Tab-separated table of C-alpha atoms in Angstrom:
chain	number	residue	atom	x	y	z
A	279	MET	CA	90.342	89.433	70.772
A	280	ILE	CA	91.849	92.564	69.223
A	281	PHE	CA	89.655	95.672	69.046
A	282	LEU	CA	90.573	98.308	66.465
A	283	LYS	CA	89.615	101.827	67.537
A	284	THR	CA	87.694	104.450	65.593
A	285	GLU	CA	89.051	107.986	65.230
A	286	ASP	CA	86.628	109.182	67.935
A	287	GLU	CA	87.752	106.426	70.294
A	288	ILE	CA	91.405	107.300	69.681
A	289	GLU	CA	90.681	110.907	70.683
A	290	LEU	CA	89.112	109.709	73.949
A	291	LEU	CA	92.178	107.552	74.536
A	292	ARG	CA	94.349	110.600	73.871
A	293	GLU	CA	92.528	112.589	76.577
A	294	SER	CA	93.168	109.865	79.149
A	295	ASN	CA	96.787	109.532	78.123
A	296	LEU	CA	97.515	113.236	78.174
A	297	LEU	CA	96.174	113.308	81.741
A	298	VAL	CA	98.724	110.620	82.604
A	299	GLY	CA	101.466	112.826	81.144
A	300	ARG	CA	100.291	115.795	83.191
A	301	THR	CA	100.100	113.636	86.318
A	302	LEU	CA	103.661	112.426	85.821
A	303	ALA	CA	104.705	116.058	85.433
A	304	GLU	CA	103.229	116.759	88.872
A	305	VAL	CA	105.259	113.819	90.200
A	306	ALA	CA	108.365	115.183	88.460
A	307	LYS	CA	108.092	118.366	90.554
A	308	LEU	CA	108.533	116.298	93.723
A	309	VAL	CA	111.206	113.751	92.787
A	310	LYS	CA	114.224	114.660	94.915
A	311	PRO	CA	116.217	113.279	97.841
A	312	GLY	CA	114.180	113.073	101.074
A	313	VAL	CA	110.780	112.478	99.449
A	314	THR	CA	108.890	109.206	100.006
A	315	THR	CA	107.181	107.289	97.240
A	316	LYS	CA	103.979	107.481	99.271
A	317	GLU	CA	104.109	111.261	98.885
A	318	LEU	CA	104.425	110.905	95.114
A	319	ASP	CA	101.406	108.592	95.089
A	320	LYS	CA	99.244	110.959	97.141
A	321	VAL	CA	99.875	113.884	94.810
A	322	ALA	CA	99.212	111.723	91.736
A	323	GLU	CA	95.903	110.331	93.012
A	324	GLU	CA	94.621	113.774	93.993
A	325	PHE	CA	95.600	115.216	90.620
A	326	ILE	CA	93.904	112.379	88.708
A	327	ARG	CA	90.667	112.611	90.674
A	328	ASP	CA	90.624	116.427	90.539
A	329	HIS	CA	90.589	116.116	86.751
A	330	GLY	CA	87.552	113.841	86.625
A	331	ALA	CA	89.357	110.535	86.210
A	332	VAL	CA	90.161	107.556	88.391
A	333	PRO	CA	93.539	105.829	88.861
A	334	THR	CA	93.267	102.484	87.099
A	335	PHE	CA	96.057	100.828	89.088
A	336	LYS	CA	94.373	101.258	92.496
A	337	GLY	CA	92.580	98.040	93.407
A	338	PHE	CA	93.830	96.244	90.283
A	339	PRO	CA	93.469	92.490	90.916
A	340	ASN	CA	96.475	90.187	91.329
A	341	GLN	CA	96.559	86.449	90.749
A	342	TYR	CA	99.481	86.206	93.206
A	343	GLY	CA	97.932	88.071	96.136
A	344	ASP	CA	96.217	91.275	97.230
A	345	PRO	CA	94.951	93.948	94.785
A	346	PHE	CA	97.346	96.798	94.052
A	347	PRO	CA	97.047	99.304	96.907
A	348	ALA	CA	98.160	102.535	95.220
A	349	SER	CA	97.651	104.816	92.221
A	350	LEU	CA	101.249	104.697	90.980
A	351	CYS	CA	103.827	101.968	90.549
A	352	THR	CA	107.092	103.366	91.932
A	353	SER	CA	110.050	101.086	91.189
A	354	ILE	CA	113.381	102.134	92.686
A	355	ASN	CA	116.835	101.126	91.395
A	356	GLU	CA	116.847	97.317	91.001
A	357	GLN	CA	113.043	97.200	90.944
A	358	VAL	CA	111.880	96.693	87.367
A	359	VAL	CA	108.106	97.263	87.630
A	360	HIS	CA	105.137	97.279	90.013
A	361	GLY	CA	106.899	98.719	93.031
A	362	ILE	CA	104.419	99.699	95.745
A	363	PRO	CA	104.596	103.273	97.083
A	364	GLY	CA	105.394	103.481	100.783
A	365	ASP	CA	107.689	105.020	103.379
A	366	ILE	CA	110.856	104.436	101.313
A	367	VAL	CA	112.784	107.707	101.140
A	368	LEU	CA	114.411	108.616	97.835
A	369	LYS	CA	118.121	109.388	98.095
A	370	GLU	CA	120.745	111.017	95.945
A	371	GLY	CA	121.800	108.723	93.099
A	372	ASP	CA	118.601	106.675	93.040
A	373	ILE	CA	116.419	106.220	90.008
A	374	VAL	CA	112.659	105.699	90.262
A	375	SER	CA	110.438	104.373	87.472
A	376	VAL	CA	106.939	105.803	87.847
A	377	ASP	CA	104.129	104.056	85.999
A	378	CYS	CA	100.697	105.708	85.960
A	379	GLY	CA	97.269	104.763	84.618
A	380	THR	CA	94.004	106.688	84.346
A	381	TYR	CA	90.415	105.893	83.356
A	382	MET	CA	88.345	108.736	81.940
A	383	ASN	CA	85.439	108.994	79.479
A	384	GLY	CA	85.359	105.228	79.173
A	385	PHE	CA	88.981	104.792	78.086
A	386	CYS	CA	92.346	104.138	79.718
A	387	GLY	CA	95.661	105.962	79.733
A	388	ASP	CA	99.008	104.348	80.547
A	389	SER	CA	102.545	105.737	80.511
A	390	ALA	CA	105.786	105.463	82.497
A	391	TYR	CA	108.965	107.493	82.964
A	392	THR	CA	112.179	106.775	84.882
A	393	PHE	CA	113.453	109.707	86.903
A	394	CYS	CA	116.913	110.443	88.271
A	395	VAL	CA	117.011	111.470	91.936
A	396	GLY	CA	119.681	114.157	92.022
A	397	GLU	CA	122.903	113.199	90.262
A	398	VAL	CA	123.254	109.589	89.153
A	399	ASP	CA	126.143	107.472	87.912
A	400	GLU	CA	126.950	107.915	84.217
A	401	GLU	CA	126.389	104.233	83.463
A	402	VAL	CA	122.969	104.406	85.083
A	403	ARG	CA	122.129	107.511	83.075
A	404	LYS	CA	123.158	105.628	79.933
A	405	LEU	CA	120.731	102.831	80.870
A	406	LEU	CA	117.895	105.363	81.040
A	407	LYS	CA	118.927	107.049	77.815
A	408	VAL	CA	119.121	103.787	75.857
A	409	THR	CA	115.798	102.536	77.263
A	410	LYS	CA	114.061	105.751	76.253
A	411	GLU	CA	115.670	105.629	72.811
A	412	ALA	CA	114.483	102.033	72.436
A	413	LEU	CA	110.915	103.090	73.186
A	414	TYR	CA	110.923	105.552	70.294
A	415	ILE	CA	112.682	103.088	67.996
A	416	GLY	CA	109.926	100.600	68.781
A	417	ILE	CA	107.280	103.251	68.082
A	418	GLU	CA	108.815	103.887	64.646
A	419	ASN	CA	107.784	100.298	63.800
A	420	ALA	CA	104.175	100.656	65.024
A	421	VAL	CA	102.824	101.230	61.550
A	422	GLN	CA	100.252	99.495	59.396
A	423	GLY	CA	101.640	96.517	57.528
A	424	LYS	CA	104.451	95.724	59.961
A	425	ARG	CA	104.220	93.036	62.651
A	426	LEU	CA	104.566	92.921	66.415
A	427	GLY	CA	107.897	91.159	65.992
A	428	ASP	CA	109.256	94.246	64.221
A	429	ILE	CA	108.589	96.378	67.307
A	430	GLY	CA	110.134	93.813	69.640
A	431	TYR	CA	113.171	93.230	67.440
A	432	ALA	CA	113.905	96.946	67.169
A	433	ILE	CA	113.803	97.420	70.950
A	434	GLN	CA	115.807	94.276	71.663
A	435	GLU	CA	118.510	95.032	69.120
A	436	HIS	CA	119.056	98.571	70.386
A	437	CYS	CA	119.266	97.561	74.034
A	438	GLU	CA	121.344	94.418	73.620
A	439	SER	CA	123.775	96.188	71.306
A	440	ASN	CA	124.413	98.499	74.278
A	441	SER	CA	124.997	95.457	76.524
A	442	PHE	CA	121.737	95.808	78.458
A	443	GLY	CA	119.232	93.050	79.274
A	444	VAL	CA	115.666	92.858	77.951
A	445	VAL	CA	113.076	91.492	80.382
A	446	ARG	CA	110.969	88.744	78.789
A	447	GLU	CA	108.375	87.956	81.473
A	448	PHE	CA	106.622	91.351	81.379
A	449	VAL	CA	105.541	93.006	78.131
A	450	GLY	CA	103.456	95.806	76.649
A	451	HIS	CA	99.808	95.324	75.752
A	452	GLY	CA	96.792	96.478	73.850
A	453	ILE	CA	94.785	99.245	75.499
A	454	GLY	CA	91.352	100.795	75.167
A	455	LYS	CA	88.260	100.453	77.337
A	456	GLU	CA	90.336	98.009	79.392
A	457	MET	CA	93.883	98.728	80.550
A	458	HIS	CA	95.141	95.363	79.339
A	459	GLU	CA	93.761	94.207	76.013
A	460	ASP	CA	95.093	91.956	73.277
A	461	PRO	CA	97.666	91.734	71.860
A	462	GLN	CA	100.698	91.371	74.082
A	463	VAL	CA	103.594	93.559	72.888
A	464	PRO	CA	106.969	91.983	73.751
A	465	ASN	CA	110.186	94.002	73.865
A	466	TYR	CA	111.959	91.235	71.938
A	467	GLY	CA	111.185	89.318	68.782
A	468	LYS	CA	111.927	88.569	65.136
A	469	ARG	CA	111.367	90.903	62.234
A	470	GLY	CA	108.409	89.888	60.094
A	471	TYR	CA	106.842	87.659	62.767
A	472	GLY	CA	103.795	88.046	64.963
A	473	THR	CA	100.436	89.761	64.598
A	474	MET	CA	100.015	92.073	61.639
A	475	LEU	CA	99.615	95.699	62.697
A	476	LYS	CA	96.507	97.485	61.448
A	477	LYS	CA	95.452	101.112	61.569
A	478	GLY	CA	93.388	101.738	64.696
A	479	LEU	CA	95.246	99.238	66.868
A	480	CYS	CA	96.164	100.951	70.137
A	481	ILE	CA	99.026	99.541	72.182
A	482	ALA	CA	101.220	100.406	75.150
A	483	ILE	CA	104.881	99.937	74.247
A	484	GLU	CA	107.042	99.741	77.363
A	485	PRO	CA	110.678	98.616	77.315
A	486	MET	CA	111.783	97.186	80.695
A	487	ILE	CA	115.551	97.084	80.473
A	488	THR	CA	118.219	95.925	82.933
A	489	GLN	CA	121.769	97.059	83.546
A	490	GLY	CA	122.982	93.470	83.893
A	491	SER	CA	121.258	90.093	83.553
A	492	ARG	CA	117.694	90.055	82.230
A	493	GLN	CA	116.729	87.557	84.961
A	494	ILE	CA	114.097	88.800	87.418
A	495	VAL	CA	112.601	87.877	90.801
A	496	MET	CA	109.156	88.638	92.250
A	497	GLU	CA	109.194	89.897	95.822
A	498	ARG	CA	106.994	88.441	98.572
A	499	ASP	CA	104.422	91.230	98.222
A	500	GLY	CA	103.296	89.543	94.975
A	501	TRP	CA	103.775	92.745	92.986
A	502	THR	CA	107.297	94.146	93.034
A	503	VAL	CA	109.595	92.723	90.364
A	504	ARG	CA	113.349	93.248	90.712
A	505	THR	CA	116.491	92.184	88.900
A	506	LYS	CA	117.976	88.917	90.133
A	507	ASP	CA	121.495	90.403	90.209
A	508	TRP	CA	120.316	93.568	92.037
A	509	LYS	CA	121.524	95.819	89.207
A	510	TYR	CA	119.437	98.800	88.130
A	511	ALA	CA	116.516	98.673	85.690
A	512	ALA	CA	114.703	101.338	83.653
A	513	HIS	CA	111.157	101.567	82.303
A	514	PHE	CA	109.672	103.996	79.786
A	515	GLU	CA	106.190	103.655	78.252
A	516	HIS	CA	103.964	105.349	75.701
A	517	THR	CA	100.484	104.503	74.481
A	518	VAL	CA	100.297	104.733	70.693
A	519	ALA	CA	97.805	104.227	67.885
A	520	VAL	CA	99.133	102.332	64.883
A	521	GLY	CA	99.036	104.556	61.827
A	522	ALA	CA	99.438	104.296	58.078
A	523	GLY	CA	103.064	105.344	57.733
A	524	LYS	CA	103.594	106.756	61.230
A	525	ALA	CA	102.403	105.892	64.740
A	526	ASP	CA	100.312	108.416	66.651
A	527	ILE	CA	101.745	108.816	70.189
A	528	LEU	CA	98.732	109.389	72.468
A	529	SER	CA	100.640	109.923	75.707
A	530	SER	CA	103.284	112.593	76.191
A	531	PHE	CA	106.584	113.235	77.979
A	532	GLU	CA	106.492	116.945	77.085
A	533	PHE	CA	104.849	117.996	80.350
A	534	ILE	CA	107.420	116.016	82.343
A	535	GLU	CA	110.387	117.392	80.441
A	536	GLU	CA	109.165	120.966	80.788
A	537	VAL	CA	109.474	120.408	84.558
A	538	LEU	CA	112.839	118.634	84.339
A	539	GLY	CA	114.439	121.073	81.922
A	540	ASP	CA	118.078	120.230	81.207
A	541	LYS	CA	117.866	117.354	83.713
A	542	ALA	CA	115.581	115.379	81.405
A	543	ILE	CA	116.927	112.164	79.923
């Protein structure tokens, strides 16, 4: 069932999502060679809890195995999504996609950003740039009167025209009092098809894009998803409210990019 949000509910969603953006900015300060993903997770969880919220990912149930053990998903290089923070040390030339969720004042926040660790290959940087562009192109279609297929088509066309793969098995989603609500929001589709978008619908749009084949594999931990061909993948995500004429982006990359400066994608 799809729940349209009131203006007051959208403002509560905005508060949770802006906290995600600020949390990711704290993570951005630490992303460099020699840092472990466990260190990123520790800082994020402390920051979230210090601001009166809880990390929604921690303890999230899994039909394939154990609940998620951390506050962030940290997916490195060929990992697409749901990487588990641990003792893996970031090294020069890596990329790490950091997905973060919060729960505050009864509503959820959800956003993701892919960071470069030091200097990365130009082709990898292009993957990140195109994925981020695709996110905003998708958001341009999150307006009343369009359909979910318009969002997916826009993302798919931009990424595939740049010779990148679009993951099919994992998609965006509705968001509100629950982190995952209806409808699903694919990063592929046909223009004019799918659920009609109405003002007040809040969704997380999150392109998951691969450097090579779009085929994926799930690791034995039951969470981490990687590319089948071991090529890199990127992930950017915003939570938005469908508007009449223009989407309202409830999350923010501004805090992150203030930290990154000219190193931002």
